[in-house]
PDB file of C-alpha atoms and ligand atoms in Angstrom:
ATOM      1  CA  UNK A   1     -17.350 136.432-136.499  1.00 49.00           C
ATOM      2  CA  UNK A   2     -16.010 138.346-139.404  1.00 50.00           C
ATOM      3  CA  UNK A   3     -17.717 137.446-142.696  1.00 56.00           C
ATOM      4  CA  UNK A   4     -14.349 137.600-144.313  1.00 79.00           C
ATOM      5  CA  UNK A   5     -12.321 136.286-142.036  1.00 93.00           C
ATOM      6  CA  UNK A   6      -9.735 134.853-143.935  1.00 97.00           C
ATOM      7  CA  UNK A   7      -7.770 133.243-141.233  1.00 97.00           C
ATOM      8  CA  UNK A   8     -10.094 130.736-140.206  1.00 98.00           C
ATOM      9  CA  UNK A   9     -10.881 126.978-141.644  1.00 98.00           C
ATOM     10  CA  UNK A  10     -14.303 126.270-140.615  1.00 98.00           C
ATOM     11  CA  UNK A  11     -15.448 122.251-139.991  1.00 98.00           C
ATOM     12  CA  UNK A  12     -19.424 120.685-139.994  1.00 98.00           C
ATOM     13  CA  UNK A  13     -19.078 117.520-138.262  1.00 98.00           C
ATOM     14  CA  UNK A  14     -15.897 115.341-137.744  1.00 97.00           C
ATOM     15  CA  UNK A  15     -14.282 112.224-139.742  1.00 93.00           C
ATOM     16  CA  UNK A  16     -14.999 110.698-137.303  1.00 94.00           C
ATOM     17  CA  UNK A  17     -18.627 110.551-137.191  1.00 96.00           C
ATOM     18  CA  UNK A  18     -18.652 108.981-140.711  1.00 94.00           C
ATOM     19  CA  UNK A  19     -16.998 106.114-139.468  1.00 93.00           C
ATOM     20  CA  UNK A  20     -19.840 104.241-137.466  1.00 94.00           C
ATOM     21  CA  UNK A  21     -22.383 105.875-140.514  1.00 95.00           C
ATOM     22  CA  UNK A  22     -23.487 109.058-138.951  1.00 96.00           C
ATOM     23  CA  UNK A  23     -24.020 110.129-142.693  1.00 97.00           C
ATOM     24  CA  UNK A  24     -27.306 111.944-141.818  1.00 97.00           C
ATOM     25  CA  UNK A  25     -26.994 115.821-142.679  1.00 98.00           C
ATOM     26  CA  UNK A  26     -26.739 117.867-140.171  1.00 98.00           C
ATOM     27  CA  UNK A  27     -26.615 121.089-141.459  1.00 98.00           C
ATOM     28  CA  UNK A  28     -27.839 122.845-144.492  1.00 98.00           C
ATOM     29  CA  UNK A  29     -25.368 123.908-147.675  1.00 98.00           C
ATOM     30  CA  UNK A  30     -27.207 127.866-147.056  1.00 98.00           C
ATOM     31  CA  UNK A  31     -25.718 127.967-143.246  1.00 98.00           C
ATOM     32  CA  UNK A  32     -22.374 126.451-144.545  1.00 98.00           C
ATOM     33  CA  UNK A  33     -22.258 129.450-146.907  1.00 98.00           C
ATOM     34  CA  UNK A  34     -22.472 131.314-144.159  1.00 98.00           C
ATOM     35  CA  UNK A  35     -18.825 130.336-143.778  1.00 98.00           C
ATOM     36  CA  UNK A  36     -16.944 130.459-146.404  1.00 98.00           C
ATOM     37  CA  UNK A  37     -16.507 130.283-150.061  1.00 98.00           C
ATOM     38  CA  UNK A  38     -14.523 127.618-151.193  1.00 98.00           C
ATOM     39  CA  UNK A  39     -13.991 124.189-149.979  1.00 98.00           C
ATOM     40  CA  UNK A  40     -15.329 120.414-149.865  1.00 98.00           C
ATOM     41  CA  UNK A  41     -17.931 117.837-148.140  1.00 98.00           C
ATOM     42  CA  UNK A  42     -20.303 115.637-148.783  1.00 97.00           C
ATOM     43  CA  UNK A  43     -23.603 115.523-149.076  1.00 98.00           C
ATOM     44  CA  UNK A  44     -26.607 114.007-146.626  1.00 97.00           C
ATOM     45  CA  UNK A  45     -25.880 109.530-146.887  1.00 96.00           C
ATOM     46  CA  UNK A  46     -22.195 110.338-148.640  1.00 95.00           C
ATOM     47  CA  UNK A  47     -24.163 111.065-151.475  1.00 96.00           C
ATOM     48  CA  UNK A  48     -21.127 112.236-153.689  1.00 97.00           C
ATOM     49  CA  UNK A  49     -17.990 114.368-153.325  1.00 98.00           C
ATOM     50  CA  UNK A  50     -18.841 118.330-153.055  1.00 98.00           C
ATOM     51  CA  UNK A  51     -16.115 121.109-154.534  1.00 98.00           C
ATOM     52  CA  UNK A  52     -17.003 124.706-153.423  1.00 98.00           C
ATOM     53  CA  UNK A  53     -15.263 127.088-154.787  1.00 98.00           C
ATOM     54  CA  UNK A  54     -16.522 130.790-155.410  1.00 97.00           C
ATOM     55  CA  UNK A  55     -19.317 130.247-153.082  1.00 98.00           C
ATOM     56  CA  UNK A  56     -21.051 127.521-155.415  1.00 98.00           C
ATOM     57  CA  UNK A  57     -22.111 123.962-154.057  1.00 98.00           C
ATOM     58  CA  UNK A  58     -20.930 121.174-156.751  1.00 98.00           C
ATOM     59  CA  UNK A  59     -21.805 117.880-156.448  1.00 98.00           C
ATOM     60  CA  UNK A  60     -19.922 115.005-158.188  1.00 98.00           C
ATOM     61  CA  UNK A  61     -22.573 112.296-157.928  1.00 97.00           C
ATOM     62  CA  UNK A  62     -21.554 108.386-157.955  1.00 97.00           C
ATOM     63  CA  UNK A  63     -22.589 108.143-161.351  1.00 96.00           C
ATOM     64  CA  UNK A  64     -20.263 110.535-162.976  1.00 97.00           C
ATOM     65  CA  UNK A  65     -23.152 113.458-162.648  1.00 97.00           C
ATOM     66  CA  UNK A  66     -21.875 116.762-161.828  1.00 98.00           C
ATOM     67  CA  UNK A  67     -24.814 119.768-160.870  1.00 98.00           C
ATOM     68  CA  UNK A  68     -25.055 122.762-158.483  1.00 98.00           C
ATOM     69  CA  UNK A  69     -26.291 121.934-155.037  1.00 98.00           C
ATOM     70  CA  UNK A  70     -28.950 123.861-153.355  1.00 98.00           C
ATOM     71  CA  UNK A  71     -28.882 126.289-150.204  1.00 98.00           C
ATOM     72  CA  UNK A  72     -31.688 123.335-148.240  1.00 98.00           C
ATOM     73  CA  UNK A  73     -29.552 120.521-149.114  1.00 98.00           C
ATOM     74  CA  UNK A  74     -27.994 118.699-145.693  1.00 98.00           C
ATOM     75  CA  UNK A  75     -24.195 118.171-145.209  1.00 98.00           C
ATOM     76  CA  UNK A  76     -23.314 115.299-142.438  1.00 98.00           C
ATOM     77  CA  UNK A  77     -19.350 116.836-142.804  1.00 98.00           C
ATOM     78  CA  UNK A  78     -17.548 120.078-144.678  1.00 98.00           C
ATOM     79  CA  UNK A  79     -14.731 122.352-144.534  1.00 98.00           C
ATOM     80  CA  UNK A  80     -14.944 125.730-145.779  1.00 98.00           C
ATOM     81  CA  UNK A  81     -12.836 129.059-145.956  1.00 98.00           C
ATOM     82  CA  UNK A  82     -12.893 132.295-147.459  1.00 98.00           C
ATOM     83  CA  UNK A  83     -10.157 132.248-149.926  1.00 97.00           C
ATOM     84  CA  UNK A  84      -8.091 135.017-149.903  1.00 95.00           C
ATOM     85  CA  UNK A  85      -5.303 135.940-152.819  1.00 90.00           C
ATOM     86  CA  UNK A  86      -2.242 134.154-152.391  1.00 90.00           C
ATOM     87  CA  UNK A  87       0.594 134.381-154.314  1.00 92.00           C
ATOM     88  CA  UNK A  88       0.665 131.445-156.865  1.00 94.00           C
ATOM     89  CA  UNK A  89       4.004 129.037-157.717  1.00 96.00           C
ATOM     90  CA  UNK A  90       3.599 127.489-161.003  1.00 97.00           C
ATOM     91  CA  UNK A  91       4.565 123.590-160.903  1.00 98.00           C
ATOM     92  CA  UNK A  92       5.183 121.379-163.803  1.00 98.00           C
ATOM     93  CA  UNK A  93       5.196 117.812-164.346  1.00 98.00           C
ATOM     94  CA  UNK A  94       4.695 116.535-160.824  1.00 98.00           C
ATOM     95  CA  UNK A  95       3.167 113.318-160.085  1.00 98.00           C
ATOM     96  CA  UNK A  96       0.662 113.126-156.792  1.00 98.00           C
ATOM     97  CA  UNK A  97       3.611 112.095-154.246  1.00 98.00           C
ATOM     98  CA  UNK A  98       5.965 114.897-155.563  1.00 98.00           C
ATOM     99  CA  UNK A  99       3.029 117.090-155.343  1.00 98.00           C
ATOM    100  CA  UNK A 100       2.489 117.144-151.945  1.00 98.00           C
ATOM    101  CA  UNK A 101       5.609 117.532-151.123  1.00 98.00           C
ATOM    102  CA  UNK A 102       6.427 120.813-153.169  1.00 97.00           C
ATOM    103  CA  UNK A 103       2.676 121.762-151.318  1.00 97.00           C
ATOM    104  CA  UNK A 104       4.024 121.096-148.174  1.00 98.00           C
ATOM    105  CA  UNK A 105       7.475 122.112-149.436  1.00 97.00           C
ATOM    106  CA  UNK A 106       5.228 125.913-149.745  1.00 96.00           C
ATOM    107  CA  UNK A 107       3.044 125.417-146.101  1.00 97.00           C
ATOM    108  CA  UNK A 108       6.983 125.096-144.265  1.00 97.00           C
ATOM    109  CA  UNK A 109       5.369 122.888-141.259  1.00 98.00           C
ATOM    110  CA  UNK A 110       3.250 119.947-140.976  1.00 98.00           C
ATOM    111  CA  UNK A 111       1.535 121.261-138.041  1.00 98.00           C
ATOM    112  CA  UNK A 112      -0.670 123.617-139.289  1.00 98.00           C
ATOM    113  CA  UNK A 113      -4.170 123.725-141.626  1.00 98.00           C
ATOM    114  CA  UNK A 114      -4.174 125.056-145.018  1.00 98.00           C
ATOM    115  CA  UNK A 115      -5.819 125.250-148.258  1.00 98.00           C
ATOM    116  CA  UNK A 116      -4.489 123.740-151.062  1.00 98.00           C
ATOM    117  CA  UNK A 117      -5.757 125.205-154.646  1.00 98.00           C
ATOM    118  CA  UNK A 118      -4.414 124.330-157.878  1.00 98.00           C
ATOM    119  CA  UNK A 119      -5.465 125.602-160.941  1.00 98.00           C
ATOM    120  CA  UNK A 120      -3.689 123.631-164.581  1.00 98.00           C
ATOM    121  CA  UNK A 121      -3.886 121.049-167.106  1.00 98.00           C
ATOM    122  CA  UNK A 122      -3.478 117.284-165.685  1.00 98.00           C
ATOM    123  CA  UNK A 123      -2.078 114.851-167.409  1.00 98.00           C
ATOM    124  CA  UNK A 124      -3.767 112.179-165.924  1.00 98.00           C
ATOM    125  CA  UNK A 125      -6.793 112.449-163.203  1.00 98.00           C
ATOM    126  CA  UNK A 126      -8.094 109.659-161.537  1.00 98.00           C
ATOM    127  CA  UNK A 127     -10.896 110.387-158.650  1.00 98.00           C
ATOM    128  CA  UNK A 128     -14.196 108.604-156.888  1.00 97.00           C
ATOM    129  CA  UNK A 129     -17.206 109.672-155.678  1.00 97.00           C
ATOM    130  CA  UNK A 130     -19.481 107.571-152.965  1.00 95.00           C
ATOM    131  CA  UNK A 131     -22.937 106.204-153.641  1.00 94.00           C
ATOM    132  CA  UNK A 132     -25.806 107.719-151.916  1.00 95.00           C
ATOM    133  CA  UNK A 133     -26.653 105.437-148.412  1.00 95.00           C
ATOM    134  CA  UNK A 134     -29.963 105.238-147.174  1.00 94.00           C
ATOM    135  CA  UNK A 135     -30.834 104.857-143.436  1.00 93.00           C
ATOM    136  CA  UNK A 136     -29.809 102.672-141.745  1.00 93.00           C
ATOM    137  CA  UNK A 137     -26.568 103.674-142.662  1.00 96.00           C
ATOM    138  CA  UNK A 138     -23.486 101.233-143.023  1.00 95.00           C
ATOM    139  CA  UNK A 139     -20.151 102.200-141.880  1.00 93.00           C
ATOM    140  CA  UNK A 140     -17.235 104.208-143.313  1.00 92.00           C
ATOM    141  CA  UNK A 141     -15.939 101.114-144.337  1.00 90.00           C
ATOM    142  CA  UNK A 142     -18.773  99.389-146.217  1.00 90.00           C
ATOM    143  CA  UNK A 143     -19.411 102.274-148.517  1.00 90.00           C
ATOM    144  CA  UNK A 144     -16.011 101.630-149.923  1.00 83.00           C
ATOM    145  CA  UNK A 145     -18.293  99.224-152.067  1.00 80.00           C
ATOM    146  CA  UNK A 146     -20.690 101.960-153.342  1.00 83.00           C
ATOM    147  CA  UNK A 147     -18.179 104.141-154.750  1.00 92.00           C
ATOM    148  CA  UNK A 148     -17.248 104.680-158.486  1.00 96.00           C
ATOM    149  CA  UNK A 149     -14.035 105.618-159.766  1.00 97.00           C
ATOM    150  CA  UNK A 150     -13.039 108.311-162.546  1.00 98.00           C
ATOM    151  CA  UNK A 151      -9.937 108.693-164.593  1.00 98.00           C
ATOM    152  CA  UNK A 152      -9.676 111.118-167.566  1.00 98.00           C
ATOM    153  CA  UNK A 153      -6.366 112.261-168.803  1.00 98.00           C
ATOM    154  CA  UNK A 154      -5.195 116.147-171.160  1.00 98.00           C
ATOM    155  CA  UNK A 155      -7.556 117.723-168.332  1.00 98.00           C
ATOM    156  CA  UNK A 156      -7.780 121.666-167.557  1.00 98.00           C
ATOM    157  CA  UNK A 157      -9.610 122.342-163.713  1.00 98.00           C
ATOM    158  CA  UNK A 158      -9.378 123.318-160.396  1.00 98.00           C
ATOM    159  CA  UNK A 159      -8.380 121.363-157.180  1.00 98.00           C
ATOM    160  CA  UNK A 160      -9.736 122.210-153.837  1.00 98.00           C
ATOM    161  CA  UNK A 161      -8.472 120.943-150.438  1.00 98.00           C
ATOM    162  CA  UNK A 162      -6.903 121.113-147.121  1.00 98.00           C
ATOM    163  CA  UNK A 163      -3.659 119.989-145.513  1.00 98.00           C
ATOM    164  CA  UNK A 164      -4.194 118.352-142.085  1.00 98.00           C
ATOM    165  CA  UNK A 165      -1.839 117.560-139.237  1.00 97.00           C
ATOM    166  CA  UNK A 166      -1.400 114.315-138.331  1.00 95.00           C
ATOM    167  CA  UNK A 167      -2.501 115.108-134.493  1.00 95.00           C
ATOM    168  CA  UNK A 168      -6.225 115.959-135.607  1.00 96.00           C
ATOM    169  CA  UNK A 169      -6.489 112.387-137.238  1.00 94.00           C
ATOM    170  CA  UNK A 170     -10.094 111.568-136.456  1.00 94.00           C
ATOM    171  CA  UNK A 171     -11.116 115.080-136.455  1.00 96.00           C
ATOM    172  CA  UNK A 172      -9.674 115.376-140.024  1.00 95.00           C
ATOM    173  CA  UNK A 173      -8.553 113.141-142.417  1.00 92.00           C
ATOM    174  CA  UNK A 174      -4.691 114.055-141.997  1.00 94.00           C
ATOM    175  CA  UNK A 175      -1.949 114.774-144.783  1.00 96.00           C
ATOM    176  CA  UNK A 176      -3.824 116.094-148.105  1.00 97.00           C
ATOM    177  CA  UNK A 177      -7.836 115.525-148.788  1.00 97.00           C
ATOM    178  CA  UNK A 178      -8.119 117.169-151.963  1.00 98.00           C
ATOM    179  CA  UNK A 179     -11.404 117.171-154.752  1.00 98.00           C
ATOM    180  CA  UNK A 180     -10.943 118.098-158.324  1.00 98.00           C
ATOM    181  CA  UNK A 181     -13.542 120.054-160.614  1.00 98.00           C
ATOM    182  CA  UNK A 182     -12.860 120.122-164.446  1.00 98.00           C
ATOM    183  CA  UNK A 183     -13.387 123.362-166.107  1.00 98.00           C
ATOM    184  CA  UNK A 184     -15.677 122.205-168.277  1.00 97.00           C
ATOM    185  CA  UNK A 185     -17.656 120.361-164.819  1.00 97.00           C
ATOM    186  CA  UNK A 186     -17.922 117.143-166.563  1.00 97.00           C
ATOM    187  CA  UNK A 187     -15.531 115.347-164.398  1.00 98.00           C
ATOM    188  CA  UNK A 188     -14.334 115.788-160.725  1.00 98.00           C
ATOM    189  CA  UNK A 189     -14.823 114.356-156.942  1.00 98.00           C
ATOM    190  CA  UNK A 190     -12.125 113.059-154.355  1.00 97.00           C
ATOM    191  CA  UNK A 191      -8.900 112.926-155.814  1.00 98.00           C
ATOM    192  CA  UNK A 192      -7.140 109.900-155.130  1.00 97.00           C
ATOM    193  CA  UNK A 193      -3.951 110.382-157.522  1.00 98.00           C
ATOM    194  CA  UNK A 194      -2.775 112.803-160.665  1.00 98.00           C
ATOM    195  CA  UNK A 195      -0.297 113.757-162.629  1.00 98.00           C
ATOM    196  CA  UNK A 196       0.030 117.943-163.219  1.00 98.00           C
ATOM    197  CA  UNK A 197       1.101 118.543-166.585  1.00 98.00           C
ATOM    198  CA  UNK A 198       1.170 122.668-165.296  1.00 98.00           C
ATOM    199  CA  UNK A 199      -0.686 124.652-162.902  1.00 98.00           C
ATOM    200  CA  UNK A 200      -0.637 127.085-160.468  1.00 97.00           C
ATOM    201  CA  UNK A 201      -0.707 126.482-156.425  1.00 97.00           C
ATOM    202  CA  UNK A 202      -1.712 128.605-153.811  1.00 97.00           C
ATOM    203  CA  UNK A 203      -1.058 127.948-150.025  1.00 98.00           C
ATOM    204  CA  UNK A 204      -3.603 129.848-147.409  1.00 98.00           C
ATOM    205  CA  UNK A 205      -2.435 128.871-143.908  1.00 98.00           C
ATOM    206  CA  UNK A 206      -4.707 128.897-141.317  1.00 98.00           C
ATOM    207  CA  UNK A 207      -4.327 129.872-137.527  1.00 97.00           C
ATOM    208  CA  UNK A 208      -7.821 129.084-136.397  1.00 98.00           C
ATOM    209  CA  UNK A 209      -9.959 125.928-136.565  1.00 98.00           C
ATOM    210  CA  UNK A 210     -13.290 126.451-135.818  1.00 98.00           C
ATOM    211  CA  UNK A 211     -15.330 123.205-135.805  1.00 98.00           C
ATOM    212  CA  UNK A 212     -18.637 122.895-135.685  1.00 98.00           C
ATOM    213  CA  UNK A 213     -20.747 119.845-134.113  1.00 98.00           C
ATOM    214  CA  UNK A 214     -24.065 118.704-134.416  1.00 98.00           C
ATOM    215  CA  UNK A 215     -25.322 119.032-130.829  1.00 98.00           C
ATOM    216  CA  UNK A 216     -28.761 118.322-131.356  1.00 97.00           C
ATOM    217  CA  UNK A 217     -28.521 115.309-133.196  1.00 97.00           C
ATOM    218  CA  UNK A 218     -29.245 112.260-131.463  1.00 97.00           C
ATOM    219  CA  UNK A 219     -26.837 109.404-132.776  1.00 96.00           C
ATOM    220  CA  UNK A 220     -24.336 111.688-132.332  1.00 97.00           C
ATOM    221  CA  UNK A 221     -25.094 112.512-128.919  1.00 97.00           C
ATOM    222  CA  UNK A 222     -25.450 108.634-128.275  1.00 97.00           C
ATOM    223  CA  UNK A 223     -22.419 107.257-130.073  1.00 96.00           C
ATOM    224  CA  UNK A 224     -19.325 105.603-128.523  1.00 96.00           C
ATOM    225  CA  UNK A 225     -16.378 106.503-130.426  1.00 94.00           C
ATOM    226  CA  UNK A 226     -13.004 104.303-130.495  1.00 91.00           C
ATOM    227  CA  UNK A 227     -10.905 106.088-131.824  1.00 88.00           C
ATOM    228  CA  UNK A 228      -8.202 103.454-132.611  1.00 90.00           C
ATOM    229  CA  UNK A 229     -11.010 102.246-135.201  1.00 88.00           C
ATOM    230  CA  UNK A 230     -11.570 105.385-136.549  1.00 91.00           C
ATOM    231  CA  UNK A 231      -8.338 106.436-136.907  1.00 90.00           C
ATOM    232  CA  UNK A 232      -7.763 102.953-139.025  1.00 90.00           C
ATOM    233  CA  UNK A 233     -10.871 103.549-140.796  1.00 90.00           C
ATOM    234  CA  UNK A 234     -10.307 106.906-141.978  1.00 90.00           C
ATOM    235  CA  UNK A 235      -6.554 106.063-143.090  1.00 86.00           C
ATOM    236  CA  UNK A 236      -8.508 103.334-145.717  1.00 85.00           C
ATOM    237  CA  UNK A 237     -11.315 104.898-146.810  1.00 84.00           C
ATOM    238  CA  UNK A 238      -9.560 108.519-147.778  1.00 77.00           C
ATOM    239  CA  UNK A 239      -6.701 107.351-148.934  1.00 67.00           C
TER     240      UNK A 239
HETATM  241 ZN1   ZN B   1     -13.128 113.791-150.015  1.00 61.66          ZN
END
């Protein structure tokens, strides 16, 4: 494949396999690089929320601890791309609803992946990040206990993040799963709502999907997926 291909969105693991706890990593942070140069995951037991972006790892820890990850760290589930330069529409004073729709407003179809960056001041940014799990891992659900939130307000950063369509639910968490980094990487992880005060957005569509699965790994290979369940599950715990 073409290091720079810029068309692609490239997927470790599924959603899906989160749901039952198939948090194990199955593939290390150096190979992901491999891939691309900006996106998110998580780390090996959901330990945190990750925001790549110019080919560094960051980790948002449970406890409010933000550091660079390492190439021999594990993910269990990741997208990445390699961002290419978009043309930017400045936004101002949006809340989180009326953000996605001027994003998908900008994308023109709900049918398609893209990356979602936004670079401004928030007025208000409230995020969580998921406790580390240890084997044997609970499900999806129960970790909803072992994460922390965040809210910070008059904050400059960066958010980083896909659009999904609704058909890959399962494969993807679908409509907008978005992390946040501050500037100053004191405060970040999964966003769950914000208010932009004014930034900059930039759309990159993609027309490729390549996802990657962890064929070796044995609980994957055994598990019996519902996918009713995890289509529920994933609706609660990423939203
Ligand atoms: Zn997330």
């Amino acid at each position: 494949m073409n290091k720079m291909n810029t068309e692609t969105l490239y997927q470790h693991g599924t959603l899906a396999m989160l749901v039952p706890g198939l948090l194990a990593g199955t593939l290390s942070v150096a190979d992901l690089l491999k891939h691309g140069d900006t996106g998110i995951g998580t780390l090996s037991g959901l330990n945190g929320e990750l925001m790549i972006i110019g080919g560094v790892v960051y980790q948002m820890a449970a406890d409010g601890q933000i550091r660079v990850v390492g190439p021999k760290e594990m993910v269990p589930f990741a997208n990445v791309h390699y961002a290419k330069q978009e043309p930017t529409t400045k936004l101002t004073n949006v809340d989180y609803a009326q953000f996605q729709q001027a994003a998908l407003d900008q994308i023109g179809t709900e049918n398609i992946f893209a990356a979602v960056t936004v670079t401004g001041k928030f007025t208000r940014m409230h995020t969580r990040a998921v406790g580390e799990q240890v084997s044997p891992y609970p499900t999806l659900a129960a970790t909803a206990e072992a994460q922390q939130e965040f809210n910070a307000t008059a904050i400059d950063g960066q958010v980083v993040g896909y659009f999904s369509p609704e058909l890959y639910a399962g494969v993807v968490s679908p409509g907008f799963h978005l992390h946040f980094l501050s500037s100053d990487h004191v405060m970040g992880g999964h966003i769950l709502d914000f208010e932009l005060e004014s930034g900059e957005i930039a759309i990159q569509p993609f027309q490729n999907f390549d996802l990657h699965l962890p064929i070796d790994n044995n609980d994957f290979r055994r598990e019996h997926f519902n996918s009713r369940q995890v289509i529920a599950d994933i609706r609660k715990a990423e939203h």
